[in-house]
Short mmCIF file of C-alpha atoms and ligand atoms in Angstrom, two decimals:
data_model
loop_
_atom_site.label_atom_id
_atom_site.label_comp_id
_atom_site.label_asym_id
_atom_site.label_seq_id
_atom_site.Cartn_x
_atom_site.Cartn_y
_atom_site.Cartn_z
CA MET W 1 104.38 66.83 76.49
CA ILE W 2 104.27 70.72 75.74
CA ARG W 3 103.85 72.39 79.11
CA GLY W 4 101.39 75.25 79.67
CA PRO W 5 102.54 78.83 80.83
CA ARG W 6 103.94 80.09 83.79
CA LEU W 7 102.00 83.39 84.44
CA LEU W 8 101.84 85.84 87.23
CA LEU W 9 99.27 88.55 87.15
CA LEU W 10 99.71 91.91 89.40
CA GLY W 11 97.61 94.83 89.75
CA LYS W 12 95.45 96.61 92.39
CA GLN W 13 92.40 94.89 94.24
CA GLY W 14 89.37 94.98 91.81
CA ALA W 15 92.08 95.15 88.75
CA GLY W 16 90.24 92.07 87.55
CA LYS W 17 93.29 89.48 88.21
CA GLY W 18 90.82 86.89 89.70
CA THR W 19 88.46 86.99 86.96
CA GLN W 20 91.09 86.83 83.97
CA ALA W 21 93.47 84.39 85.96
CA SER W 22 90.75 82.01 86.04
CA LEU W 23 89.77 82.42 82.32
CA LEU W 24 93.46 82.29 81.48
CA ALA W 25 93.75 78.83 83.37
CA GLU W 26 90.75 77.46 81.88
CA HIS W 27 92.18 78.79 78.16
CA TYR W 28 95.58 77.21 78.80
CA GLY W 29 94.62 74.34 80.64
CA VAL W 30 96.81 75.09 83.65
CA THR W 31 96.14 75.49 87.46
CA HIS W 32 94.90 78.86 88.82
CA LEU W 33 96.41 79.56 92.36
CA ALA W 34 94.89 82.25 94.15
CA THR W 35 96.24 83.01 97.74
CA GLY W 36 93.35 84.84 98.75
CA GLU W 37 90.96 82.44 97.25
CA VAL W 38 92.93 79.37 99.13
CA LEU W 39 93.14 81.44 102.68
CA ARG W 40 89.44 82.26 102.48
CA ALA W 41 88.29 78.63 101.86
CA ALA W 42 90.82 77.57 105.08
CA ALA W 43 88.88 80.29 106.98
CA ARG W 44 85.47 79.11 105.89
CA SER W 45 86.40 75.29 106.85
CA GLY W 46 87.59 76.73 110.37
CA THR W 47 91.22 75.16 110.22
CA ARG W 48 93.76 76.76 112.50
CA PHE W 49 95.55 78.65 109.84
CA GLY W 50 92.33 79.56 108.12
CA LEU W 51 91.03 81.14 111.30
CA GLU W 52 94.64 82.96 111.91
CA ALA W 53 94.50 84.50 108.47
CA LYS W 54 90.99 85.55 108.69
CA ARG W 55 91.81 87.90 111.18
CA TYR W 56 94.10 89.50 109.03
CA MET W 57 92.13 89.51 105.88
CA ASP W 58 89.00 91.03 107.37
CA GLU W 59 90.94 94.20 108.38
CA GLY W 60 92.50 94.45 104.71
CA GLU W 61 96.14 93.89 106.44
CA LEU W 62 98.40 91.19 104.95
CA VAL W 63 98.35 87.59 106.26
CA PRO W 64 101.98 86.55 107.27
CA ASP W 65 104.71 85.29 104.87
CA ASP W 66 104.80 82.14 106.75
CA ILE W 67 101.29 81.13 106.24
CA THR W 68 101.01 82.67 102.53
CA VAL W 69 104.37 81.16 101.50
CA GLY W 70 103.43 77.68 103.02
CA VAL W 71 100.12 77.88 100.93
CA VAL W 72 102.00 78.58 97.50
CA GLU W 73 104.77 75.72 98.71
CA GLU W 74 102.31 73.22 99.57
CA ARG W 75 100.49 73.78 96.32
CA PHE W 76 103.58 73.90 94.01
CA GLY W 77 105.03 70.90 96.11
CA ASP W 78 104.45 67.82 94.18
CA ASN W 79 101.37 68.21 92.07
CA GLY W 80 103.59 69.07 88.96
CA GLU W 81 102.17 72.61 88.19
CA LEU W 82 105.98 73.83 88.29
CA GLU W 83 106.33 71.66 85.26
CA HIS W 84 102.79 71.87 83.48
CA GLY W 85 102.44 75.69 84.01
CA PHE W 86 99.99 77.93 86.24
CA VAL W 87 98.27 81.32 86.85
CA LEU W 88 99.31 82.94 90.03
CA ASP W 89 97.22 85.64 91.60
CA GLY W 90 97.43 87.41 94.58
CA PHE W 91 101.25 86.27 95.59
CA PRO W 92 103.65 87.77 95.61
CA ARG W 93 102.63 90.83 97.23
CA THR W 94 105.78 92.23 98.80
CA ALA W 95 109.31 92.18 97.98
CA ALA W 96 110.01 89.36 100.34
CA GLN W 97 107.32 86.95 98.91
CA ALA W 98 108.83 87.71 95.52
CA GLU W 99 112.11 86.44 96.84
CA GLU W 100 110.42 83.21 98.28
CA LEU W 101 108.58 82.74 95.00
CA ALA W 102 112.24 82.86 93.07
CA ARG W 103 113.19 80.28 95.34
CA ILE W 104 110.24 78.15 94.87
CA LEU W 105 110.23 78.28 91.30
CA GLY W 106 114.12 77.42 90.85
CA GLU W 107 114.91 76.57 87.28
CA HIS W 108 111.20 77.09 86.51
CA ASP W 109 111.34 80.62 85.49
CA LEU W 110 108.29 82.76 85.10
CA ASP W 111 107.16 82.97 81.38
CA LEU W 112 105.11 86.42 81.67
CA VAL W 113 104.18 88.77 84.54
CA VAL W 114 101.13 90.85 83.49
CA ALA W 115 100.65 94.38 85.55
CA LEU W 116 96.95 94.69 84.95
CA GLU W 117 96.21 98.37 84.83
CA VAL W 118 93.24 99.96 86.05
CA PRO W 119 92.90 103.58 87.50
CA THR W 120 91.93 103.74 91.29
CA GLU W 121 88.27 105.39 90.76
CA VAL W 122 87.45 102.04 88.91
CA VAL W 123 88.78 99.50 91.04
CA LEU W 124 86.68 101.42 93.93
CA ASP W 125 83.54 100.99 91.92
CA ARG W 126 84.41 97.40 91.13
CA LEU W 127 85.10 96.60 94.64
CA ALA W 128 82.01 98.22 96.19
CA GLY W 129 79.76 96.00 93.88
CA ARG W 130 81.59 92.90 93.85
CA ARG W 131 79.78 90.01 95.22
CA VAL W 132 81.61 86.30 95.43
CA CYS W 133 80.39 82.71 95.55
CA LYS W 134 81.04 81.53 99.21
CA ASP W 135 81.70 77.97 97.44
CA CYS W 136 83.56 78.35 94.28
CA GLY W 137 84.73 81.82 94.66
CA ALA W 138 82.90 83.15 91.05
CA ILE W 139 83.11 86.68 90.87
CA TYR W 140 79.73 88.75 89.98
CA HIS W 141 78.98 92.56 90.15
CA VAL W 142 75.78 93.97 91.44
CA SER W 143 75.39 95.24 87.63
CA ALA W 144 76.10 91.70 86.55
CA PRO W 145 74.49 89.28 89.37
CA PRO W 146 74.07 85.55 88.51
CA GLU W 147 70.94 84.37 86.75
CA HIS W 148 69.29 83.61 89.66
CA PRO W 149 70.25 85.99 92.29
CA TRP W 150 71.88 85.33 94.61
CA ASP W 151 72.62 81.56 93.56
CA CYS W 152 75.95 80.98 91.86
CA ASP W 153 75.88 80.17 88.09
CA VAL W 154 78.57 77.81 88.39
CA CYS W 155 77.83 75.78 91.54
CA GLY W 156 74.88 76.84 93.04
CA GLY W 157 76.32 78.30 96.15
CA GLU W 158 75.51 81.22 98.09
CA VAL W 159 76.83 84.79 96.46
CA VAL W 160 77.73 87.31 99.00
CA GLN W 161 79.65 90.40 99.56
CA ARG W 162 83.16 89.60 100.94
CA ASP W 163 83.94 90.88 104.46
CA ASP W 164 87.05 92.88 103.22
CA ASP W 165 85.03 94.70 100.49
CA GLN W 166 83.86 97.24 103.07
CA GLU W 167 85.19 100.61 102.76
CA ASP W 168 87.94 100.56 105.53
CA ALA W 169 89.15 97.52 104.58
CA ILE W 170 89.11 98.58 100.96
CA LYS W 171 91.20 101.92 101.75
CA ARG W 172 93.59 99.67 103.59
CA ARG W 173 94.19 97.17 100.97
CA LEU W 174 94.88 99.82 98.20
CA GLU W 175 97.19 101.49 100.54
CA LEU W 176 99.40 98.26 101.15
CA TYR W 177 99.06 97.75 97.54
CA GLU W 178 100.88 100.78 96.80
CA GLN W 179 103.34 100.41 99.45
CA GLU W 180 103.93 96.99 99.22
CA THR W 181 103.06 95.40 95.76
CA GLN W 182 103.49 98.06 93.28
CA PRO W 183 107.26 98.12 93.42
CA LEU W 184 107.20 94.73 92.19
CA ILE W 185 106.08 95.80 88.93
CA ALA W 186 109.63 97.29 88.81
CA TYR W 187 111.18 94.18 89.99
CA TYR W 188 109.87 92.28 87.32
CA ARG W 189 110.37 94.70 84.54
CA ALA W 190 114.10 94.71 85.69
CA GLN W 191 113.96 90.90 84.47
CA ALA W 192 112.62 91.62 81.31
CA VAL W 193 109.74 89.37 82.07
CA LEU W 194 106.88 92.05 82.37
CA VAL W 195 104.19 93.20 80.24
CA ASP W 196 101.73 96.03 80.93
CA ILE W 197 98.26 95.64 79.92
CA ASP W 198 95.32 98.01 79.98
CA GLY W 199 92.54 96.11 82.42
CA VAL W 200 89.49 98.69 81.37
CA GLY W 201 87.13 97.33 79.40
CA GLU W 202 84.59 94.23 79.14
CA THR W 203 86.25 91.43 80.18
CA GLU W 204 86.45 89.42 77.08
CA VAL W 205 88.32 92.48 75.57
CA VAL W 206 90.75 92.17 78.51
CA PHE W 207 91.20 88.48 78.18
CA SER W 208 92.00 89.00 74.48
CA ARG W 209 94.77 91.33 75.10
CA LEU W 210 96.24 88.99 77.79
CA VAL W 211 96.01 86.12 75.67
CA ASP W 212 97.94 87.91 72.53
CA ALA W 213 100.65 88.97 75.22
CA VAL W 214 100.82 85.55 76.55
CA ASP W 215 100.99 83.73 73.19
CA GLY W 216 103.49 86.18 71.85
CA LYS W 217 105.86 85.84 74.89
CA TYR W 218 105.36 82.08 75.69
CA GLU W 219 105.40 80.78 72.18
CA ARG W 220 108.98 82.76 71.41
CA ARG W 221 110.29 81.13 74.81
CA ALA W 222 108.49 77.75 74.12
CA GLY W 223 110.23 77.62 70.65
CA ALA W 224 113.49 78.87 71.74
CA PRO W 225 116.23 76.39 71.91
CA ALA W 226 116.79 75.37 75.56
P1 AMP O 301 92.55 88.76 97.32
O1 AMP O 301 91.51 87.69 97.10
O2 AMP O 301 93.81 88.58 96.42
O3 AMP O 301 92.12 90.13 97.50
O4 AMP O 301 93.20 88.43 98.90
C1 AMP O 301 92.41 88.67 99.91
C2 AMP O 301 93.35 88.69 101.19
O5 AMP O 301 94.12 87.70 101.57
C3 AMP O 301 94.22 89.77 101.56
O6 AMP O 301 93.72 91.20 101.55
C4 AMP O 301 95.33 89.56 102.40
O7 AMP O 301 94.84 89.67 103.63
C5 AMP O 301 95.20 88.27 102.05
N1 AMP O 301 96.29 87.49 101.06
C6 AMP O 301 96.12 87.10 100.02
N2 AMP O 301 97.21 86.82 99.04
C7 AMP O 301 98.00 87.37 100.36
C8 AMP O 301 99.56 87.50 100.29
N3 AMP O 301 100.39 86.83 98.64
N4 AMP O 301 100.20 87.91 101.24
C9 AMP O 301 99.59 88.32 102.40
N5 AMP O 301 98.11 88.36 102.50
C10 AMP O 301 97.73 87.97 101.34
#
């Protein structure tokens, strides 16, 4: 069986990772794993780890590694994603998490890491206007609401502003991105697995840039002798 690509998206909050990761997962028929989404779902269902994670998320702080690494390990544990391919979004966010990811992946190397580049003034506007479905996580913007505001087009759930899309939390999240996550771009560049993609533009335009990059890199790998 031909496997799908193993992809990782890096980029500031509001760069469009969630939207593009979900489109890529659908396009390639692979799983989309967004740690933020899993943590928000756990917080909504009130599990102990979900409620603990929520305290950090609402402040814009990083959730402790034992929780986030646990989420990724559980998902990649026995569902065949490592074999079949995936799009990972929101993990890793620190050097320590990148090491953990390498351990979890083992021989299943990433095909491509994308650095989705968007200037800070653009992400600030996107984050302030962002609205998400409470139930399925579909993403909207005040300038592009669902057809029947504010019921989700995908599942009919309620579309709301995220608790951490408030000014103070946004500031803190962008600070943490710069300190903790941005250095991972150099880490993956050194492994020759990284590509920079311009994340400014219409969703479909950015998506086609991504597909071109993935097809170029992944087909070369898939066609390479083992
Ligand atoms: P996101 O939806 O990716 O913006 O994530 C929302 C929030 O979830 C973040 O601000 C963190 O509080 C938490 N979170 C998600 N992924 C991670 C991670 N890999 N490490 C630590 N915290 C995370």
